[in-house]
């Protein structure tokens, strides 16, 4: 399968421009996927340049790039620092992360990411993760489920939904995405389109299964450690739960967005924010690739 059918890269020109590439520099693509961003970076590097990429989904390895300047690390980007240390990478000039899941992951019915297909409850990006959506939905307590729906899906009737999941799994079993959809349909809040509600429910479970917010925070903190002064961090997010930590971290160096000043009243945010407002795709890009619709691009430079 060609990389372009695997995933169409989002905000490609804008994000690569945001890295402010120097041809002989060293860069990291934290979310390799189909390799669209990685290929564009490699094209801009000279023979001294280097690119390291991460992806925790073994399917992404099929898009590996045969180039001696490139190395694909098939692991979670939350191990960024472990790998830079292990590989003796002492100087990183820029990092890009294009968060969430690829089109390939959504479109493979058996991965269980999409409510468009009836499939086993899975939703793991890393297929070696022992906890899939099945374990999460069948083994979590009602309270844990309520917190997942409320925190990761911003679902307004998370109590009712959690109770209904527990009831359904006891009586009928909860094995497939169709079972989950039937439960969600039963408790659909008034005035909410079913597709929107299913989107929230599936998002909540996906985030919990892959521990996405914790991994994102670990990655952001480590990016600050590994980047050279003047190095850029470029992040593309797809929903507010991803965008908020990035925005807060860039504006303050912490996840509460708390701005600190030193004893002399100087701002001690480690970042210079390059995008005061996030960049978003043009109408043209959205027409060509509707999955780019909710993308936001933020760029910051390490001071
Ligand atoms: C939106 S896609 C990236 C697409 C890529 N930029 C391209 O142009 O093809 C996100 C990718 O990041 C991977 N991913 C998400 N979270 C990850 C994490 N914590 N560690 C490593 N890879 C991750 C997913 O498996 C997926 O392949």
Short mmCIF file of C-alpha atoms and ligand atoms in Angstrom, two decimals:
data_model
loop_
_atom_site.label_atom_id
_atom_site.label_comp_id
_atom_site.label_asym_id
_atom_site.label_seq_id
_atom_site.Cartn_x
_atom_site.Cartn_y
_atom_site.Cartn_z
CA UNK A 1 0.00 0.00 0.00
CA UNK A 2 1.35 3.44 -0.93
CA UNK A 3 1.88 5.95 1.88
CA UNK A 4 -0.59 8.42 0.31
CA UNK A 5 -3.49 5.94 0.68
CA UNK A 6 -2.24 5.21 4.20
CA UNK A 7 -2.59 8.86 5.22
CA UNK A 8 -2.71 12.29 3.58
CA UNK A 9 -0.39 14.61 5.55
CA UNK A 10 -2.17 17.60 7.10
CA UNK A 11 -0.88 21.21 7.06
CA UNK A 12 2.23 19.86 5.36
CA UNK A 13 3.82 23.05 4.00
CA UNK A 14 2.89 25.11 7.07
CA UNK A 15 4.28 22.60 9.57
CA UNK A 16 7.54 22.02 7.69
CA UNK A 17 8.02 25.78 7.31
CA UNK A 18 7.39 26.01 11.07
CA UNK A 19 10.42 23.79 11.75
CA UNK A 20 12.68 26.42 10.19
CA UNK A 21 14.88 23.61 8.88
CA UNK A 22 18.61 23.92 8.55
CA UNK A 23 19.80 21.43 5.88
CA UNK A 24 22.43 19.72 8.01
CA UNK A 25 20.34 19.67 11.19
CA UNK A 26 18.91 16.78 13.23
CA UNK A 27 15.12 16.44 13.47
CA UNK A 28 12.51 14.19 15.05
CA UNK A 29 9.12 13.24 13.62
CA UNK A 30 7.30 11.90 16.71
CA UNK A 31 4.34 10.52 14.73
CA UNK A 32 5.59 8.90 11.52
CA UNK A 33 2.31 7.33 10.22
CA UNK A 34 2.47 7.26 6.42
CA UNK A 35 5.69 9.27 6.54
CA UNK A 36 4.32 12.32 4.68
CA UNK A 37 5.96 14.84 6.99
CA UNK A 38 9.14 12.76 7.28
CA UNK A 39 9.63 12.55 3.48
CA UNK A 40 9.24 16.30 3.12
CA UNK A 41 11.78 16.92 5.90
CA UNK A 42 14.28 14.50 4.31
CA UNK A 43 13.90 16.27 0.95
CA UNK A 44 14.98 19.51 2.61
CA UNK A 45 18.02 18.02 4.38
CA UNK A 46 21.48 17.68 2.89
CA UNK A 47 23.71 14.64 3.32
CA UNK A 48 24.76 15.68 6.84
CA UNK A 49 21.16 16.00 8.05
CA UNK A 50 19.40 13.36 10.18
CA UNK A 51 15.79 12.45 10.85
CA UNK A 52 14.55 10.09 13.58
CA UNK A 53 10.88 9.10 13.62
CA UNK A 54 8.63 7.36 16.16
CA UNK A 55 5.43 5.39 15.68
CA UNK A 56 3.93 2.96 18.15
CA UNK A 57 1.80 1.21 15.49
CA UNK A 58 3.62 -1.69 13.83
CA UNK A 59 1.60 -1.06 10.64
CA UNK A 60 3.52 2.20 10.13
CA UNK A 61 6.76 0.23 9.67
CA UNK A 62 5.60 -0.70 6.15
CA UNK A 63 6.15 2.98 5.22
CA UNK A 64 9.77 2.93 6.46
CA UNK A 65 12.08 5.07 4.32
CA UNK A 66 15.24 3.57 2.92
CA UNK A 67 17.64 6.46 3.47
CA UNK A 68 20.84 6.34 5.51
CA UNK A 69 19.93 9.70 7.12
CA UNK A 70 16.70 8.20 8.51
CA UNK A 71 15.81 5.87 11.40
CA UNK A 72 12.29 4.73 12.33
CA UNK A 73 11.87 3.88 16.03
CA UNK A 74 8.77 1.67 16.40
CA UNK A 75 7.87 2.84 19.89
CA UNK A 76 5.84 5.35 21.88
CA UNK A 77 7.03 8.95 21.67
CA UNK A 78 6.77 9.13 25.44
CA UNK A 79 10.20 7.38 25.37
CA UNK A 80 11.72 10.28 23.41
CA UNK A 81 14.47 10.97 25.93
CA UNK A 82 15.34 7.30 26.46
CA UNK A 83 15.92 6.91 22.73
CA UNK A 84 17.85 10.14 22.19
CA UNK A 85 20.14 9.08 25.05
CA UNK A 86 20.41 5.48 23.85
CA UNK A 87 21.18 6.57 20.28
CA UNK A 88 23.60 9.27 21.45
CA UNK A 89 21.66 12.08 19.78
CA UNK A 90 23.03 15.10 21.60
CA UNK A 91 21.66 17.83 19.41
CA UNK A 92 18.06 18.14 18.18
CA UNK A 93 17.14 21.14 16.02
CA UNK A 94 13.41 20.54 15.68
CA UNK A 95 10.58 18.17 16.54
CA UNK A 96 7.23 17.69 14.83
CA UNK A 97 4.22 15.81 16.22
CA UNK A 98 1.02 15.28 14.21
CA UNK A 99 -1.20 13.85 16.94
CA UNK A 100 -3.99 11.29 16.96
CA UNK A 101 -4.59 8.45 14.56
CA UNK A 102 -3.91 8.00 10.85
CA UNK A 103 -6.50 7.45 8.12
CA UNK A 104 -5.15 3.92 7.82
CA UNK A 105 -5.99 3.21 11.47
CA UNK A 106 -9.52 4.66 11.09
CA UNK A 107 -10.19 2.86 7.81
CA UNK A 108 -9.07 -0.62 8.91
CA UNK A 109 -12.38 -1.90 10.27
CA UNK A 110 -10.78 -4.55 12.48
CA UNK A 111 -8.84 -1.94 14.47
CA UNK A 112 -12.17 -0.89 16.01
CA UNK A 113 -11.46 2.88 15.89
CA UNK A 114 -14.51 3.78 13.79
CA UNK A 115 -18.23 3.66 14.45
CA UNK A 116 -18.69 3.21 10.70
CA UNK A 117 -17.92 -0.52 11.02
CA UNK A 118 -18.95 -3.38 13.25
CA UNK A 119 -15.70 -4.77 14.63
CA UNK A 120 -14.14 -6.18 17.81
CA UNK A 121 -13.57 -3.55 20.50
CA UNK A 122 -9.88 -2.81 20.11
CA UNK A 123 -8.70 0.80 19.46
CA UNK A 124 -5.07 0.12 20.41
CA UNK A 125 -2.48 2.01 18.39
CA UNK A 126 0.19 -0.26 19.89
CA UNK A 127 -1.02 -3.80 19.29
CA UNK A 128 1.14 -5.09 22.16
CA UNK A 129 -0.78 -2.98 24.69
CA UNK A 130 -2.52 -5.53 26.98
CA UNK A 131 -5.52 -3.21 27.50
CA UNK A 132 -7.83 -2.82 24.53
CA UNK A 133 -11.27 -1.17 24.41
CA UNK A 134 -12.70 -4.60 25.27
CA UNK A 135 -10.88 -4.80 28.64
CA UNK A 136 -11.57 -1.14 29.31
CA UNK A 137 -15.32 -1.43 28.75
CA UNK A 138 -15.71 -4.81 30.45
CA UNK A 139 -13.38 -4.44 33.43
CA UNK A 140 -13.57 -0.77 34.46
CA UNK A 141 -15.88 0.15 37.32
CA UNK A 142 -18.91 2.31 36.62
CA UNK A 143 -17.11 5.25 38.23
CA UNK A 144 -13.99 4.76 36.09
CA UNK A 145 -16.16 4.64 32.98
CA UNK A 146 -17.95 7.81 34.05
CA UNK A 147 -14.62 9.62 34.44
CA UNK A 148 -13.38 8.40 31.06
CA UNK A 149 -16.55 9.56 29.29
CA UNK A 150 -16.59 12.87 31.09
CA UNK A 151 -12.85 13.71 30.99
CA UNK A 152 -11.93 12.37 27.56
CA UNK A 153 -15.18 12.75 25.62
CA UNK A 154 -16.64 15.80 27.40
CA UNK A 155 -19.86 13.80 27.43
CA UNK A 156 -22.64 15.58 29.33
CA UNK A 157 -24.56 12.45 30.37
CA UNK A 158 -21.50 10.38 31.36
CA UNK A 159 -23.33 8.98 34.45
CA UNK A 160 -26.16 7.57 32.38
CA UNK A 161 -23.84 6.22 29.70
CA UNK A 162 -21.53 4.52 32.25
CA UNK A 163 -24.54 2.92 34.00
CA UNK A 164 -25.92 1.67 30.67
CA UNK A 165 -22.55 0.16 29.66
CA UNK A 166 -22.37 -1.75 32.95
CA UNK A 167 -25.95 -2.98 32.51
CA UNK A 168 -25.42 -3.99 28.89
CA UNK A 169 -22.15 -5.85 29.57
CA UNK A 170 -23.80 -7.85 32.38
CA UNK A 171 -26.90 -8.81 30.41
CA UNK A 172 -25.84 -8.97 26.77
CA UNK A 173 -22.03 -8.79 26.76
CA UNK A 174 -19.96 -5.97 25.28
CA UNK A 175 -17.74 -7.37 22.57
CA UNK A 176 -18.11 -5.28 19.43
CA UNK A 177 -18.34 -1.67 18.30
CA UNK A 178 -21.97 -2.43 17.34
CA UNK A 179 -22.73 -3.34 20.99
CA UNK A 180 -21.19 -0.05 22.10
CA UNK A 181 -23.09 1.91 19.45
CA UNK A 182 -26.40 0.30 20.51
CA UNK A 183 -25.81 1.42 24.11
CA UNK A 184 -24.85 4.96 23.05
CA UNK A 185 -27.91 5.21 20.80
CA UNK A 186 -30.14 4.20 23.71
CA UNK A 187 -28.95 7.10 25.88
CA UNK A 188 -28.41 9.69 23.13
CA UNK A 189 -29.02 13.14 24.65
CA UNK A 190 -31.82 15.19 23.06
CA UNK A 191 -30.66 17.74 20.47
CA UNK A 192 -27.38 15.91 19.85
CA UNK A 193 -26.83 14.27 16.45
CA UNK A 194 -26.03 10.57 16.84
CA UNK A 195 -22.79 10.91 14.82
CA UNK A 196 -21.50 13.65 17.13
CA UNK A 197 -22.31 11.60 20.23
CA UNK A 198 -20.69 8.46 18.82
CA UNK A 199 -17.65 10.55 17.93
CA UNK A 200 -17.38 11.69 21.56
CA UNK A 201 -17.86 8.18 22.96
CA UNK A 202 -15.29 6.60 20.63
CA UNK A 203 -12.83 9.45 21.24
CA UNK A 204 -13.10 9.00 25.01
CA UNK A 205 -12.38 5.28 24.84
CA UNK A 206 -9.56 5.71 22.33
CA UNK A 207 -7.85 8.33 24.50
CA UNK A 208 -8.14 6.11 27.58
CA UNK A 209 -6.95 2.91 25.84
CA UNK A 210 -3.87 4.67 24.47
CA UNK A 211 -3.33 6.91 27.52
CA UNK A 212 -3.01 9.73 25.01
CA UNK A 213 -3.04 12.78 27.25
CA UNK A 214 -0.44 11.43 29.69
CA UNK A 215 1.81 10.39 26.83
CA UNK A 216 1.41 13.79 25.20
CA UNK A 217 2.40 15.57 28.41
CA UNK A 218 5.45 13.30 28.89
CA UNK A 219 6.47 13.96 25.31
CA UNK A 220 6.09 17.75 25.57
CA UNK A 221 8.20 17.89 28.74
CA UNK A 222 10.93 15.74 27.19
CA UNK A 223 10.90 17.82 23.98
CA UNK A 224 11.93 20.80 26.03
CA UNK A 225 14.86 18.82 27.45
CA UNK A 226 16.15 17.43 24.17
CA UNK A 227 15.77 20.48 21.91
CA UNK A 228 18.69 22.84 21.30
CA UNK A 229 18.12 26.50 22.19
CA UNK A 230 16.48 28.02 19.11
CA UNK A 231 15.03 24.59 18.19
CA UNK A 232 11.38 24.47 17.14
CA UNK A 233 8.55 22.26 18.40
CA UNK A 234 5.69 21.98 15.90
CA UNK A 235 2.47 20.26 16.99
CA UNK A 236 -0.72 19.52 15.03
CA UNK A 237 -3.77 18.74 17.22
CA UNK A 238 -7.27 17.59 16.28
CA UNK A 239 -9.44 18.31 19.32
CA UNK A 240 -9.47 20.52 22.37
CA UNK A 241 -8.14 17.88 24.81
CA UNK A 242 -4.97 17.69 22.72
CA UNK A 243 -4.78 21.37 21.92
CA UNK A 244 -5.15 22.67 25.49
CA UNK A 245 -2.02 21.07 26.98
CA UNK A 246 0.02 22.17 23.96
CA UNK A 247 -1.29 25.74 24.15
CA UNK A 248 -0.73 25.95 27.93
CA UNK A 249 2.71 24.37 27.75
CA UNK A 250 3.82 26.77 25.04
CA UNK A 251 2.48 29.82 26.85
CA UNK A 252 3.98 28.97 30.26
CA UNK A 253 6.17 25.85 30.29
CA UNK A 254 3.58 24.00 32.41
CA UNK A 255 0.18 22.39 31.86
CA UNK A 256 -1.78 24.81 34.00
CA UNK A 257 -0.81 27.76 31.84
CA UNK A 258 0.52 29.46 35.01
CA UNK A 259 2.94 32.19 34.02
CA UNK A 260 5.88 32.63 36.38
CA UNK A 261 8.24 35.54 36.66
CA UNK A 262 11.71 35.39 38.23
CA UNK A 263 12.87 37.64 41.09
CA UNK A 264 13.57 40.46 38.63
CA UNK A 265 10.12 40.27 37.10
CA UNK A 266 11.34 38.58 33.91
CA UNK A 267 9.06 36.08 32.24
CA UNK A 268 10.68 32.66 32.65
CA UNK A 269 8.64 30.76 30.09
CA UNK A 270 11.19 28.48 28.35
CA UNK A 271 9.34 28.96 25.04
CA UNK A 272 9.02 31.75 22.56
CA UNK A 273 5.57 31.25 21.02
CA UNK A 274 5.75 31.61 17.23
CA UNK A 275 2.02 31.14 16.53
CA UNK A 276 0.04 33.51 18.76
CA UNK A 277 -3.05 31.97 17.17
CA UNK A 278 -2.93 28.42 15.80
CA UNK A 279 -2.67 27.97 12.03
CA UNK A 280 -5.59 26.09 10.49
CA UNK A 281 -6.04 24.41 7.09
CA UNK A 282 -7.30 26.44 4.13
CA UNK A 283 -10.75 25.69 2.65
CA UNK A 284 -8.89 24.21 -0.29
CA UNK A 285 -7.05 21.72 1.94
CA UNK A 286 -10.28 20.78 3.75
CA UNK A 287 -12.06 20.21 0.42
CA UNK A 288 -9.24 17.97 -0.70
CA UNK A 289 -8.88 16.21 2.67
CA UNK A 290 -11.94 16.60 4.96
CA UNK A 291 -10.03 14.85 7.76
CA UNK A 292 -7.90 17.99 8.08
CA UNK A 293 -11.04 19.89 9.19
CA UNK A 294 -10.30 20.21 12.91
CA UNK A 295 -6.49 20.52 12.69
CA UNK A 296 -4.65 23.25 14.59
CA UNK A 297 -0.95 23.91 14.22
CA UNK A 298 1.07 25.46 17.03
CA UNK A 299 4.76 26.33 16.88
CA UNK A 300 7.14 27.32 19.66
CA UNK A 301 10.88 27.91 19.83
CA UNK A 302 13.02 26.92 22.80
CA UNK A 303 14.68 30.03 24.27
C1 LIG B 1 -2.01 11.64 12.34
S1 LIG B 1 -0.96 10.26 12.17
C2 LIG B 1 0.55 10.97 11.56
C3 LIG B 1 0.58 11.06 10.09
C4 LIG B 1 1.91 11.49 9.50
N1 LIG B 1 2.27 12.83 9.91
C5 LIG B 1 1.90 11.40 8.01
O1 LIG B 1 2.15 12.41 7.33
O2 LIG B 1 1.62 10.32 7.48
C6 LIG B 1 -0.49 9.89 13.82
C7 LIG B 1 0.45 8.70 13.95
O3 LIG B 1 1.07 8.83 15.22
C8 LIG B 1 1.10 7.58 15.85
N2 LIG B 1 1.06 7.86 17.29
C9 LIG B 1 0.07 8.43 18.00
N3 LIG B 1 0.39 8.53 19.29
C10 LIG B 1 1.65 8.02 19.41
C11 LIG B 1 2.56 7.85 20.49
N4 LIG B 1 2.22 8.18 21.74
N5 LIG B 1 3.77 7.32 20.21
C12 LIG B 1 4.13 6.96 18.96
N6 LIG B 1 3.30 7.08 17.90
C13 LIG B 1 2.09 7.61 18.12
C14 LIG B 1 -0.12 6.84 15.35
O4 LIG B 1 0.09 5.45 15.42
C15 LIG B 1 -0.23 7.36 13.92
O5 LIG B 1 0.43 6.50 13.01
#
